Coordinates of C-alpha atoms in Angstrom, one line a residue:
Chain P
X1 CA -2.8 -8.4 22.6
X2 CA -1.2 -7.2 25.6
X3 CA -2.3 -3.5 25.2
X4 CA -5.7 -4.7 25.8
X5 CA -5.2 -6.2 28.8
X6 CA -3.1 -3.9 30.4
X7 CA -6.5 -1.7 29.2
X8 CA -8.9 -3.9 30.8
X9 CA -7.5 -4.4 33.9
X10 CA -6.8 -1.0 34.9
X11 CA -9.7 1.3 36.3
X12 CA -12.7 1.1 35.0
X13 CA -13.8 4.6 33.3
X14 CA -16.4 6.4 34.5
X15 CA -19.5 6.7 32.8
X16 CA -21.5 9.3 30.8
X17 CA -19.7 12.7 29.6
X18 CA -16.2 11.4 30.9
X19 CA -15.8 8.5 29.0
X20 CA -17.2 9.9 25.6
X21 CA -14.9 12.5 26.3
X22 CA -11.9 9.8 26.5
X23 CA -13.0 8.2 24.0
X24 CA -12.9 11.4 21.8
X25 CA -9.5 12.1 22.7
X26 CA -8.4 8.2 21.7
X27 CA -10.2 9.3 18.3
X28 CA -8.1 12.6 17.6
X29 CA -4.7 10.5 16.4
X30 CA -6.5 7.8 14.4
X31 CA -8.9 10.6 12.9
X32 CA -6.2 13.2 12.3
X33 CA -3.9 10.7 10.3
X34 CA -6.4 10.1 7.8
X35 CA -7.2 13.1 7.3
X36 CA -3.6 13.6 6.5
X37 CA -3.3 10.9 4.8
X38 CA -6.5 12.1 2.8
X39 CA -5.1 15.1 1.9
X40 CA -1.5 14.0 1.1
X41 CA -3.1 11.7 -1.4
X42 CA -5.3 13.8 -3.1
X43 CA -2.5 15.9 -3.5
X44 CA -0.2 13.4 -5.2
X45 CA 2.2 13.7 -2.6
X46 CA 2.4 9.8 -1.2
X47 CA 2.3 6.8 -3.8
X48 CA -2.0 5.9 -4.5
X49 CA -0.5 2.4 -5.3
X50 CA 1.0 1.9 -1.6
X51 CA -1.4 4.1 -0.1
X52 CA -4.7 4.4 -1.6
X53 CA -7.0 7.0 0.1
X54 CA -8.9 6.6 3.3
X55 CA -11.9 7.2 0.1
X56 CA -10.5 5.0 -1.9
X57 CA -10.5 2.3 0.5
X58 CA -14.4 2.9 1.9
X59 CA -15.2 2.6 -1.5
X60 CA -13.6 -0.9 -2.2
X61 CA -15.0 -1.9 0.9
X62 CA -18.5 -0.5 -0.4
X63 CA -18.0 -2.5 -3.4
X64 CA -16.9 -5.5 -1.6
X65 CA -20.1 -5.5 0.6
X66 CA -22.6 -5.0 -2.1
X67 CA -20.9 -7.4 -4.1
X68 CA -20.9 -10.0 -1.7
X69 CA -17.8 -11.3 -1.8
X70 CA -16.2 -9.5 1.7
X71 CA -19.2 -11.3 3.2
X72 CA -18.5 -14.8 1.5
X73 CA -15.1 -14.5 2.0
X74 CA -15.1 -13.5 6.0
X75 CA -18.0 -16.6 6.5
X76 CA -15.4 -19.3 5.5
X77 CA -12.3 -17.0 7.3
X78 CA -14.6 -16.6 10.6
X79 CA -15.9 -20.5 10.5
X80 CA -11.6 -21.9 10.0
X81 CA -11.0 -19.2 12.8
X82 CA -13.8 -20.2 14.9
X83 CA -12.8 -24.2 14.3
X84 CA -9.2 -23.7 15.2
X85 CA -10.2 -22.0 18.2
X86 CA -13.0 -24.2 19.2
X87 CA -10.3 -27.4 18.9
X88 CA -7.1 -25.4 19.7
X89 CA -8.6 -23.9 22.9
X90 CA -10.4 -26.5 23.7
X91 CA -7.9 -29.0 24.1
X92 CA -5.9 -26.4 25.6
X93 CA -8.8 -25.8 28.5
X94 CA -8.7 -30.5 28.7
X95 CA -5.3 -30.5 28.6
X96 CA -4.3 -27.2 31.1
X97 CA -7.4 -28.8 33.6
X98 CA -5.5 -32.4 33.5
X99 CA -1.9 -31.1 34.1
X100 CA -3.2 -28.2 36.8
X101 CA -5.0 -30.9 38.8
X102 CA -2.8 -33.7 38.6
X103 CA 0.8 -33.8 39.3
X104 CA 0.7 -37.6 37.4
X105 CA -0.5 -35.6 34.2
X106 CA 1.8 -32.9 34.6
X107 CA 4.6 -35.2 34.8
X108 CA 3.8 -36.8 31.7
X109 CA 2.5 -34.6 29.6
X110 CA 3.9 -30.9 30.2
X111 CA 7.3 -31.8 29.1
X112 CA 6.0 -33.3 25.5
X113 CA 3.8 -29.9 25.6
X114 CA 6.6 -27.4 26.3
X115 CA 8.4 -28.9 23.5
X116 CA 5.7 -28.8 20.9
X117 CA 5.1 -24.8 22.1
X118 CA 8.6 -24.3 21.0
X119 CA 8.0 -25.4 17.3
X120 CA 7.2 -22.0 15.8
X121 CA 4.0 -22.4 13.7
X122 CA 5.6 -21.3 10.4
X123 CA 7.9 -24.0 10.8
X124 CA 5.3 -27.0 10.7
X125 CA 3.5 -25.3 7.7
X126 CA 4.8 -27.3 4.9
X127 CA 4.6 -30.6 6.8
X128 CA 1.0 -29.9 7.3
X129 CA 0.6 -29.2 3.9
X130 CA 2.3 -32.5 3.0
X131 CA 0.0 -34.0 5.2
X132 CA -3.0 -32.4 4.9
X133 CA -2.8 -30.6 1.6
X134 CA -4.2 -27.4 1.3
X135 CA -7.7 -28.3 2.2
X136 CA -9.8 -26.9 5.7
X137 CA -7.3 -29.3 7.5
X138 CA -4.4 -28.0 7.3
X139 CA -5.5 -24.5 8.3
X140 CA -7.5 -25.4 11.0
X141 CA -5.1 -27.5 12.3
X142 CA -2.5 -24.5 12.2
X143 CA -5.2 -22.4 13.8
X144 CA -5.1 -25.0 16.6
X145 CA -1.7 -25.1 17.3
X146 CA -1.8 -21.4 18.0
X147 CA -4.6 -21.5 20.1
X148 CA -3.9 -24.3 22.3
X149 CA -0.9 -23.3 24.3
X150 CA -2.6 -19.7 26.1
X151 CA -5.3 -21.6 27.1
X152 CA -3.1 -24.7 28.4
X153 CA -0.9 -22.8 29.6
X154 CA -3.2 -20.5 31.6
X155 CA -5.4 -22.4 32.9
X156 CA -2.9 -24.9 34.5
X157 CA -1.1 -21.8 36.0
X158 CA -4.4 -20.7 37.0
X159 CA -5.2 -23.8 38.9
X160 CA -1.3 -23.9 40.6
X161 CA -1.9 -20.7 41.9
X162 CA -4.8 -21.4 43.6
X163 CA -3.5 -20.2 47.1
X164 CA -3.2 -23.2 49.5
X165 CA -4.8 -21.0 52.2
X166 CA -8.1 -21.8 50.0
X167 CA -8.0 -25.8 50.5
X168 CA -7.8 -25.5 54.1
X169 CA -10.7 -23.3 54.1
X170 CA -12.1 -26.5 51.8
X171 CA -11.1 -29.1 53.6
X172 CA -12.4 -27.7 57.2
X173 CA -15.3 -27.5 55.3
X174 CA -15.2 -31.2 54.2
X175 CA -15.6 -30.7 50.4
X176 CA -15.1 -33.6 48.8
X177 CA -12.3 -33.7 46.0
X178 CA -14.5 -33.4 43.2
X179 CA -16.4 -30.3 45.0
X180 CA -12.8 -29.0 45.6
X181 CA -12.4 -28.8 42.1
X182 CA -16.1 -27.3 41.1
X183 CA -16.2 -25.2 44.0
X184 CA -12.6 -24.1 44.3
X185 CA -10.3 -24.8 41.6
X186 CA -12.5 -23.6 38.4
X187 CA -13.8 -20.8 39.9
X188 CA -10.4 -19.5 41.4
X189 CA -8.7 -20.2 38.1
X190 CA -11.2 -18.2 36.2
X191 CA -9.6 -15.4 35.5
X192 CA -6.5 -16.7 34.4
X193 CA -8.7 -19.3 32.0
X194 CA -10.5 -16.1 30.3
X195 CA -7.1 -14.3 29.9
X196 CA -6.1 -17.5 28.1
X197 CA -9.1 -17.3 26.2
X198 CA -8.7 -13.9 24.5
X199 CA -5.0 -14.9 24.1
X200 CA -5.7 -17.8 21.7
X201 CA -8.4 -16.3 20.6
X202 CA -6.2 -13.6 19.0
X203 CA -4.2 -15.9 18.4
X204 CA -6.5 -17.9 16.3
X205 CA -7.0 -14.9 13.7
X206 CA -3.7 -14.8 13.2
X207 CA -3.2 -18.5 12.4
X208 CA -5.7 -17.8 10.5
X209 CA -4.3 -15.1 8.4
X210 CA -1.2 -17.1 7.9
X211 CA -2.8 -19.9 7.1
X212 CA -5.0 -18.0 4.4
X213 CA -2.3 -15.7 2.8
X214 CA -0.3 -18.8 2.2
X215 CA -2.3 -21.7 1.2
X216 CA -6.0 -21.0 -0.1
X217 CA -8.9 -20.2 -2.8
X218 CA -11.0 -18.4 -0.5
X219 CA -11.3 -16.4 2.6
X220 CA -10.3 -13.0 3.8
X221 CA -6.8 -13.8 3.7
X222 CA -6.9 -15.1 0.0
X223 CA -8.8 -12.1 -1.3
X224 CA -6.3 -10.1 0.1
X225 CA -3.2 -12.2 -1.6
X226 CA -5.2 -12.2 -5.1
X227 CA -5.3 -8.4 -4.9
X228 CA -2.3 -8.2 -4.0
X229 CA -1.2 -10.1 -7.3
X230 CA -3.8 -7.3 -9.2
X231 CA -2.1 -4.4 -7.0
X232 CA -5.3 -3.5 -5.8
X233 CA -4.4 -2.4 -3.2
X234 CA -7.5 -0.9 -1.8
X235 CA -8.7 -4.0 -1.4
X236 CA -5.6 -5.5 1.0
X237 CA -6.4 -2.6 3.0
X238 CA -9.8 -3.7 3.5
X239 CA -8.6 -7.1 4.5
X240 CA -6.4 -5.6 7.5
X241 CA -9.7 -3.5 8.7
X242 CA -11.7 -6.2 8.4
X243 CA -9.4 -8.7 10.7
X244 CA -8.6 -5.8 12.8
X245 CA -12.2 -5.5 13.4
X246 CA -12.9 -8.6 14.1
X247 CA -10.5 -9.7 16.2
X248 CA -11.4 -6.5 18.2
X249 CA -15.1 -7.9 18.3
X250 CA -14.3 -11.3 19.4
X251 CA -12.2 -9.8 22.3
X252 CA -14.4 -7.4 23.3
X253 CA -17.0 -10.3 23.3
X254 CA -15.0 -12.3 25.7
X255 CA -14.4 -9.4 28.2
X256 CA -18.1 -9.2 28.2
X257 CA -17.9 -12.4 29.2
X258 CA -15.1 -11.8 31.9
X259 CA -17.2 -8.6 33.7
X260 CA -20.5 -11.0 33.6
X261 CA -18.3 -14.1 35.6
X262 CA -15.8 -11.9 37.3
X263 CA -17.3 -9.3 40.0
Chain X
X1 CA -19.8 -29.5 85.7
X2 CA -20.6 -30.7 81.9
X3 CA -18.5 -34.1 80.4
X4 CA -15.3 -33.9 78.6
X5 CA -15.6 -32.6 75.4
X6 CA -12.0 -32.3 74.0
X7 CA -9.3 -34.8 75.7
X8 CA -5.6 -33.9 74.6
X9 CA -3.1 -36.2 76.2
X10 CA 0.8 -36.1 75.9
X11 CA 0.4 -33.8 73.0
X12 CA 3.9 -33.7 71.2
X13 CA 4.7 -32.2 67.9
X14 CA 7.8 -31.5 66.1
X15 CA 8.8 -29.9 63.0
X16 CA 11.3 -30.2 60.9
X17 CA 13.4 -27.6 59.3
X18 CA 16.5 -26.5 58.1
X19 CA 17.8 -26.0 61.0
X20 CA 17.0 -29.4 62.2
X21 CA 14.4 -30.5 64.2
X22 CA 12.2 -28.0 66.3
X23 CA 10.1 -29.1 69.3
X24 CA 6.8 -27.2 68.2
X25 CA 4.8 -28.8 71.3
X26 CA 6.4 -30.8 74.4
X27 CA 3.8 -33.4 76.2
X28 CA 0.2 -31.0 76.4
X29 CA -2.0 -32.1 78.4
X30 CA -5.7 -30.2 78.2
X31 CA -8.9 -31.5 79.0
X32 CA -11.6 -29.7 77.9
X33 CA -15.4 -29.6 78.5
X34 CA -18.9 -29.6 76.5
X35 CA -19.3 -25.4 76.2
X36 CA -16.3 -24.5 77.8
X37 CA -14.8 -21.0 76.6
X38 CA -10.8 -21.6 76.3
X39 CA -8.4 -18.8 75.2
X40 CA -4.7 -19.6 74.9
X41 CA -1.9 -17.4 74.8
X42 CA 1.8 -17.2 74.8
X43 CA 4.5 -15.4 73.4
X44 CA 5.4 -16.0 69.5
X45 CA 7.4 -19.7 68.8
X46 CA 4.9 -20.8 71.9
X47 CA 3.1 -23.6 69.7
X48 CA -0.5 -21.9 70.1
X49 CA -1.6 -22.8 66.3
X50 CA 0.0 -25.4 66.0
X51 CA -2.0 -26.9 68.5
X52 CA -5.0 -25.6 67.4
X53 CA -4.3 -26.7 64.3
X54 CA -3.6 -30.3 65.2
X55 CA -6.9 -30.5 66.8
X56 CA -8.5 -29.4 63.3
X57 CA -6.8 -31.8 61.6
X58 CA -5.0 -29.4 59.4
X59 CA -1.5 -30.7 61.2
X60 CA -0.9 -34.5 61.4
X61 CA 2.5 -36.5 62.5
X62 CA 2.1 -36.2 66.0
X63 CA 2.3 -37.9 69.1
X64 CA -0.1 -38.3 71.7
X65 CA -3.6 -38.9 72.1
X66 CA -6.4 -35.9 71.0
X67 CA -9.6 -37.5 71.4
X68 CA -13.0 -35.5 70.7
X69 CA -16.3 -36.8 72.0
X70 CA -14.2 -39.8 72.5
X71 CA -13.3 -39.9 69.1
X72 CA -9.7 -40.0 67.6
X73 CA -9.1 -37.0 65.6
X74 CA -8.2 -38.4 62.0
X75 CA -8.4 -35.6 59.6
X76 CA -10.5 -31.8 59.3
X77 CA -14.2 -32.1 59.2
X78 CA -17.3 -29.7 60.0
X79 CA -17.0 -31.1 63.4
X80 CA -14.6 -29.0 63.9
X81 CA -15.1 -25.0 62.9
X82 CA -12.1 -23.6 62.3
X83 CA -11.5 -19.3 61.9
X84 CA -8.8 -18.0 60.3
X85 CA -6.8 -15.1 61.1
X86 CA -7.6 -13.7 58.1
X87 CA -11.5 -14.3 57.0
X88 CA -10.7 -16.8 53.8
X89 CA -14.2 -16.0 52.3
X90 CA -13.9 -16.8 48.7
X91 CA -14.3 -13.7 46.9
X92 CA -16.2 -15.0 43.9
X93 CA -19.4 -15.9 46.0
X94 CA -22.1 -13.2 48.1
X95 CA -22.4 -13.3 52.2
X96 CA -24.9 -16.2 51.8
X97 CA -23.5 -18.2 49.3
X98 CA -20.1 -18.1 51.3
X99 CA -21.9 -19.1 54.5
X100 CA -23.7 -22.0 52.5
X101 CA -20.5 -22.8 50.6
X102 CA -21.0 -26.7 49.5
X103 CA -24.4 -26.6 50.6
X104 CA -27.2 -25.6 48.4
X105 CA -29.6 -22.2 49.2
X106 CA -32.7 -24.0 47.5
X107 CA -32.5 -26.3 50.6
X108 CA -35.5 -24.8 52.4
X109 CA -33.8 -26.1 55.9
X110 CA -30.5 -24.5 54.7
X111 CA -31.9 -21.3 53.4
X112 CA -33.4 -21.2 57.2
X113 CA -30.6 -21.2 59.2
X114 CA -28.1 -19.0 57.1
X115 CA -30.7 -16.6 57.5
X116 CA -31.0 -17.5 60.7
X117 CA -27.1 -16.9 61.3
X118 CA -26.9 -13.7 59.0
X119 CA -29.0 -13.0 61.8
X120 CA -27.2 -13.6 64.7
X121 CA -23.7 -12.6 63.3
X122 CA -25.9 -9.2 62.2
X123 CA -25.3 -8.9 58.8
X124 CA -28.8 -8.7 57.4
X125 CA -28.8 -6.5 54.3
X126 CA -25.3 -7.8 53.3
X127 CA -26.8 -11.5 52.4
X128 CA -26.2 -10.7 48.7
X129 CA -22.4 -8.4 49.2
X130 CA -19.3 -9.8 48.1
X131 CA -15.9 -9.9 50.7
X132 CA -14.3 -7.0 49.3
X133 CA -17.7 -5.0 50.2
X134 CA -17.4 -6.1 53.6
X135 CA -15.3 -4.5 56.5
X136 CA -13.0 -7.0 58.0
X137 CA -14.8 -7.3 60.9
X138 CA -18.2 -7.7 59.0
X139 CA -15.9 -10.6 56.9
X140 CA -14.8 -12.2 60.2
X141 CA -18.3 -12.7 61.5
X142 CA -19.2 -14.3 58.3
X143 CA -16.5 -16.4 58.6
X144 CA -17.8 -17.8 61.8
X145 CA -21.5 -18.2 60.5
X146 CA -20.1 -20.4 57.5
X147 CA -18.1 -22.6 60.4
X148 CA -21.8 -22.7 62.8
X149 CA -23.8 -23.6 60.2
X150 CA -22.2 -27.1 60.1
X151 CA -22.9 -26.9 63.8
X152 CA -19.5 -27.6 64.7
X153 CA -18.6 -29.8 68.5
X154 CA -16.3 -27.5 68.2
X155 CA -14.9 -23.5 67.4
X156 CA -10.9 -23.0 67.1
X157 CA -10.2 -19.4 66.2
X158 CA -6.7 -18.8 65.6
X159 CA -6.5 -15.2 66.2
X160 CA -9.3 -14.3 64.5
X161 CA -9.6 -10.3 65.7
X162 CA -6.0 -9.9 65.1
X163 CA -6.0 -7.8 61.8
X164 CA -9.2 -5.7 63.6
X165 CA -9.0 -2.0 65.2
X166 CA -9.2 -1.8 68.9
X167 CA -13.4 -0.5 68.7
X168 CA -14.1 -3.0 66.1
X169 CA -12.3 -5.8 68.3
X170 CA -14.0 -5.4 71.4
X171 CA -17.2 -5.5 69.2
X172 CA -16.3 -8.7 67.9
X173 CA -15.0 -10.0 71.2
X174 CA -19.4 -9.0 72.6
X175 CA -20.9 -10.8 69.4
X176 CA -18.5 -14.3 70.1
X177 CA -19.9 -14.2 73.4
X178 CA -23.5 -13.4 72.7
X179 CA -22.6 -16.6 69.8
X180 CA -21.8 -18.6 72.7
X181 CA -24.3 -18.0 75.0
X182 CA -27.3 -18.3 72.5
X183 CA -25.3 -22.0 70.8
X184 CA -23.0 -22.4 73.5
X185 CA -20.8 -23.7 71.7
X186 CA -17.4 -25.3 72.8
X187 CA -14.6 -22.2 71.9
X188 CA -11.0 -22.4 71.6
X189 CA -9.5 -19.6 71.2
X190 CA -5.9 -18.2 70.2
X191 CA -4.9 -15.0 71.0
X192 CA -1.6 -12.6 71.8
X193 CA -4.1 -9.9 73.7
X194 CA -4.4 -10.7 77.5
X195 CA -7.3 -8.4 77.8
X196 CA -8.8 -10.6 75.3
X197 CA -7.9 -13.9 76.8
X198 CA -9.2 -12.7 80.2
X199 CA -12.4 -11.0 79.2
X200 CA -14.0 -13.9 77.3
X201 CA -12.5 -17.4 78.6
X202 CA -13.7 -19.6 81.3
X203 CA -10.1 -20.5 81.3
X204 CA -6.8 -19.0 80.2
X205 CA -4.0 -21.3 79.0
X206 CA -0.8 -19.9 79.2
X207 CA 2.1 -21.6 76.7
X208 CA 5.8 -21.3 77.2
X209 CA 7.6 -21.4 74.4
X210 CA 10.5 -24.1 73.0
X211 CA 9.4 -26.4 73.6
X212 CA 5.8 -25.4 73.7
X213 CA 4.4 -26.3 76.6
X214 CA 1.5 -25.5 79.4
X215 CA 2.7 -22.8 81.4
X216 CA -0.4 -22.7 83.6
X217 CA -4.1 -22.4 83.8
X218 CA -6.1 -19.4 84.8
X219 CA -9.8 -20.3 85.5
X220 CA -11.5 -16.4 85.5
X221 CA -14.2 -17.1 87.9
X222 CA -15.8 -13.8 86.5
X223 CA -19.6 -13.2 85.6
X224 CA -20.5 -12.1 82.0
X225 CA -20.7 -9.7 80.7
X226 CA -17.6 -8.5 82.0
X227 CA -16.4 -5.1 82.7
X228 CA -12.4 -4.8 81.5
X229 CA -12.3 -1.8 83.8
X230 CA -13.0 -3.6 86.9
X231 CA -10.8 -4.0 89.8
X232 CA -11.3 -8.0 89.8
X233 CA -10.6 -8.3 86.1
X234 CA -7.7 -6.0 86.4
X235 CA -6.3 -8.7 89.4
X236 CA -6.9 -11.3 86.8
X237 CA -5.4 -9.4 84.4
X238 CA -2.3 -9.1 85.9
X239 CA -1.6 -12.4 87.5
X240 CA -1.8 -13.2 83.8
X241 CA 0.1 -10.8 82.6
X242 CA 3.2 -11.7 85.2
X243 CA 2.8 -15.3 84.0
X244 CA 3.8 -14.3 81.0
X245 CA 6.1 -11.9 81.8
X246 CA 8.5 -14.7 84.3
X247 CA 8.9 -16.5 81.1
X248 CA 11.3 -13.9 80.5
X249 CA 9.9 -12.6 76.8
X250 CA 11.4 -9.3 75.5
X251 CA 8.8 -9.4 72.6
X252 CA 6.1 -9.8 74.6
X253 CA 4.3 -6.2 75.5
X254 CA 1.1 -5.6 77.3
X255 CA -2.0 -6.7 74.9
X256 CA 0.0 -5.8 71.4
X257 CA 0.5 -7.9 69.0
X258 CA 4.0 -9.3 68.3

C-alpha cells in the first residue's frame, strides 16, 4: 500500500512519449522474469508443481473465464469485499467525523477505539465464527474491522490538523459552526479522508482473502484453497493475479477520484 | 471632521505565559473616525496585533472599553475585515469562490459585486485560478476583496505587505489607497515600514513597547497621492523615524522588517 502513495504523491509524469517510455522501463523486470521463468520451466529446471509456467497459468485462467467459474467466484469475493468496505469504512468516515469534531466524542470513544485497533484480526476469527458461523457475516464483519480504523483514523487526524489559522479566517468571516464544518473542516480534511480511503480499501481485499482462504464454499479465495488441496497450482496463481488486479483497480479508481476533488 | 467611528478607551491586555504574566497593552487610548486611514507601528513586543486583533474580536480577556459605531465589540464578525499577514485563501476554492466564501455565486447581487471587486482589486482573468496560481501580491488583494465584499465598518490589516518585494509593495500600498478612496473605507493598518506608515495614513500611531503603549500620534497633513521622494514627506519621515528611534530599540532599522 504505501509504495503507491509514495507513487502518487510525487511529480506527476509528463505526458505523451515520456511516460510510455517510463512505463516501458517499469515493464522490463516484470516482463524479463517471466520470460525466465518461461524458459526455466520449459526446460525442467524449476519444479512445474510450485511454479507452473507464465503459459500454464494464462491457460488456467483461459479456462477459468470461459468456464465461468473465475467470474462467479470474483462476483461473491468483490460483493463481501465491497460490503466490508462499504460498513467498515463507513463507520470509520461517522466515527473519525464525530471524534475529529468533538472533543466530548473523542473523549469517549477514541480510547475504546485504540483498543479494539490493537486486536489483530486473526485473533477475533474464531470468535466470529462462533458467533457468526461461516456464513456472509462473519466475513464481512472481518472485512470491516480491517477497514474501519484507516478511515477513522484518518479522517479524525485530518480534521485535527486543520490549521487554526483557517478558523480565524472562518470566523472573521462569520461562518456559522455548521458552515465551519461544510466549508472548512471536510474540505480541508480531504486529503487525508481519501488516503484513508484507499488504505481500507486495501485493506478490505485482504480481509477478504483471509476471510475466504479460511472459512468458505465460494469465492476467489476458496477456489484458490480447493486447488490448492488438488495441487493445481495454476489455478492459485490465478487467484493472486486476479486480487492483485483488482485491488490495483479499486485504487486506481479512488486516485481518480482524489485528482478530480483535489487540484 | 466625520463622527467617531472606532472608540478604544483604557485598552489593557495581558498575557499570560511561562514566564508569568506579560503586559501586552498598558491603558490605549485611540479614537478613531468614519474613513480615517490609521497605520500603527512600533518595534517588535510593541502590542500592534494584539491590538488589532482585540478589535476583531480574535483576542478577548481584556480591559477597557472598545466601542465600534457605539457598539461593544463582543466577538469577530464581517463588520470587521480583517487581512492577514499571510493571504489565508483556502486553496481548495478559485479567486471567486474564495472571495464569495459562505456566500453563494448563483446570487445574482453577489455574483455582481465580486465581479465588481475582482475588478477593483484587478484580478479579472484570474476569477476561476486557484491560490497557488496566484503571486502573493495577487493572493493579498484577493484577500482584501473577500473582507469588502461583506462591506466591513471596518479594515484591520495586520501587516499585510510584509511577505511582498519592495516593487510589488509599493504597488499594493497605490491599490489600498485607490480601495480607499473609491469605498472609503475606515483602515487600520499594522506595519514595521515607516515609509509605509507615512505614505498612506492620515495618522501614524507610534507604540512603545512593554508595556505596549501610545508613544505618539503623527497626523501627515499630506495630499494624495503622495510622492515618498518629497522633501515634506521626508520631514515626516523622519520625525517618525526619531520617535522610534528615542525609544531606544536596537532591532529597529530604517523601513526593514524585524
Amino acid at each position: 500500500m504505501s509504495h503507491d502513495i509514495s507513487a502518487s504523491a510525487g511529480p506527476s509524469l509528463k505526458t505523451g512519449f515520456g511516460r510510455w517510455k517510463l512505463l516501458g522501463l517499469g515493464l522490463i523486470l516484470p516482463a524479463g522474469i517471466l520470460v525466465l521463468w518461461q524458459i526455466l520451466g520449459q526446460m525442467g529446471y524449476i519444479s512445474d508443481l510450485l511454479f507452473p509456467t507464465p503459459l500454464e497459468i494464462l491457460k488456467a485462467f483461459v479456462g477459468l473465464v470461459q468456464s465461468g467459474d473465475l467470474w462467479d467466484h470474483f462476483r461473491i469475493s468483490a460483493v463481501r469485499a465491497l460490503a466490508g468496505f462499504a460498513l467498515g469504512g463507513g463507520l470509520g468516515l461517522l466515527f473519525g467525523l464525530l471524534v475529529g469534531l468533538f472533543a466530548k466524542a473523542e473523549k469517549m470513544l477514541d480510547p475504546t477505539l485504540q483498543m479494539i485497533r490493537m486486536i489483530p484480526s486473526l485473533a477475533v476469527v474464531p470468535l466470529f465464527i462462533l458467533w457468526f458461523g461461516i456464513g456472509e457475516e462473519s466475513k464481512i464483519l472481518l472485512i470491516a474491522k480491517g477497514a474501519f480504523f484507516p478511515l477513522y483514523i484518518n479522517t479524525y487526524l485530518g480534521i485535527r490538523n486543520v490549521d487554526n489559522k483557517w478558523f480565524e479566517v472562518t470566523r472573521v468571516l462569520g461562518y456559522s459552526r455548521i458552515q465551519q464544518i461544510r466549508r472548512l473542516v471536510i474540505p480541508a480534511a480531504l486529503p487525508n479522508i481519501l488516503l484513508g480511503t484507499r488504505l481500507s480499501i486495501g485493506l478490505s481485499w485482504l480481509g477478504l482473502v483471509v476471510a475466504e482462504l479460511i472459512a468458505s464454499t465460494s469465492g476467489v479465495g476458496y477456489m484458490m484453497s480447493d486447488a490448492r488441496q488438488f495441487a493445481d497450482t495454476p489455478v492459485v496463481f490465478v487467484g493472486i493475479i486476479v486480487f492483485a488486479a483488482a485491488g490495483l483497480i479499486t485504487d486506481y479508481v479512488v486516485r481518480l477520484a482524489e485528482r478530480r476533488l483535489l487540484r | 471632521m466625520a463622527e467617531t467611528l472606532l472608540d478604544i478607551t483604557a485598552l489593557s491586555k495581558n498575557f499570560d505565559t511561562a514566564k508569568g504574566r506579560v503586559e501586552a497593552l498598558h491603558k490605549v487610548d485611540l479614537n478613531i473616525r468614519e474613513g480615517e486611514f490609521i497605520t500603527v507601528i512600533g518595534p517588535s513586543g510593541c502590542g500592534k496585533s494584539t491590538l488589532l486583533r482585540i478589535i476583531a474580536g480574535l483576542d478577548g480577556q481584556y480591559s477597557g472599553t472598545i466601542t465600534l459605531g457605539g457598539q461593544k465589540i463582543t466577538g469577530p464578525g464581517i463588520d470587521k475585515g480583517f487581512i492577514f499577514q499571510e493571504h489565508r485563501l483556502f486553496p481548495w476554492l478559485t479567486v471567486e469562490k474564495n472571495i464569495a466564501a459562505d456566500l453563494s455565486l448563483r446570487d445574482p447581487e453577489i455574483r455582481r459585486k465580486v465581479d465588481d471587486l475582482i475588478e477593483l482589486v484587478k484580478l479579472g482573468g484570474f476569477e476561476k485560478a486557484y491560490p497557488k496560481e496566484l503571486s502573493g501580491g495577487m493572493a493579498q488583494r484577493v484577500a482584501i476583496a473577500r473582507a469588502l465584499l461583506r462591506n466591513p465598518r471596518v479594515l484591520l490589516l495586520d501587516e499585510p505587505f510584509g511577505a511582498l518585494d519592495a516593487f510589488t509593495r509599493a504597488h499594493m500600498q497605490d491599490v489600498l489607497l485607490d480601495i480607499w478612496r473609491r469605498n472609503q473605507t475606515t483602515m487600520i493598518f499594522v506595519t514595521h515600514d515607516i515609509d509605509e506608515a507615512v505614505f498612506l495614513a492620515n495618522r501614524v500611531v507610534i507604540l512603545k513597547p512593554r508595556p505596549g503603549q501610545i508613544k505618539s500620534i503623527v497626523p501627515i497633513d499630506l495630499p494624495y497621492p503622495r510622492k515618498k521622494t518629497t522633501s515634506s514627506f521626508q520631514e515626516l519621515r523622519l520625525r517618525v523615524l526619531k520617535l522610534l528611534d528615542s525609544m531606544n530599540e536596537l532591532e529597529l532599522t530604517d523601513g526593514a522588517g524585524i
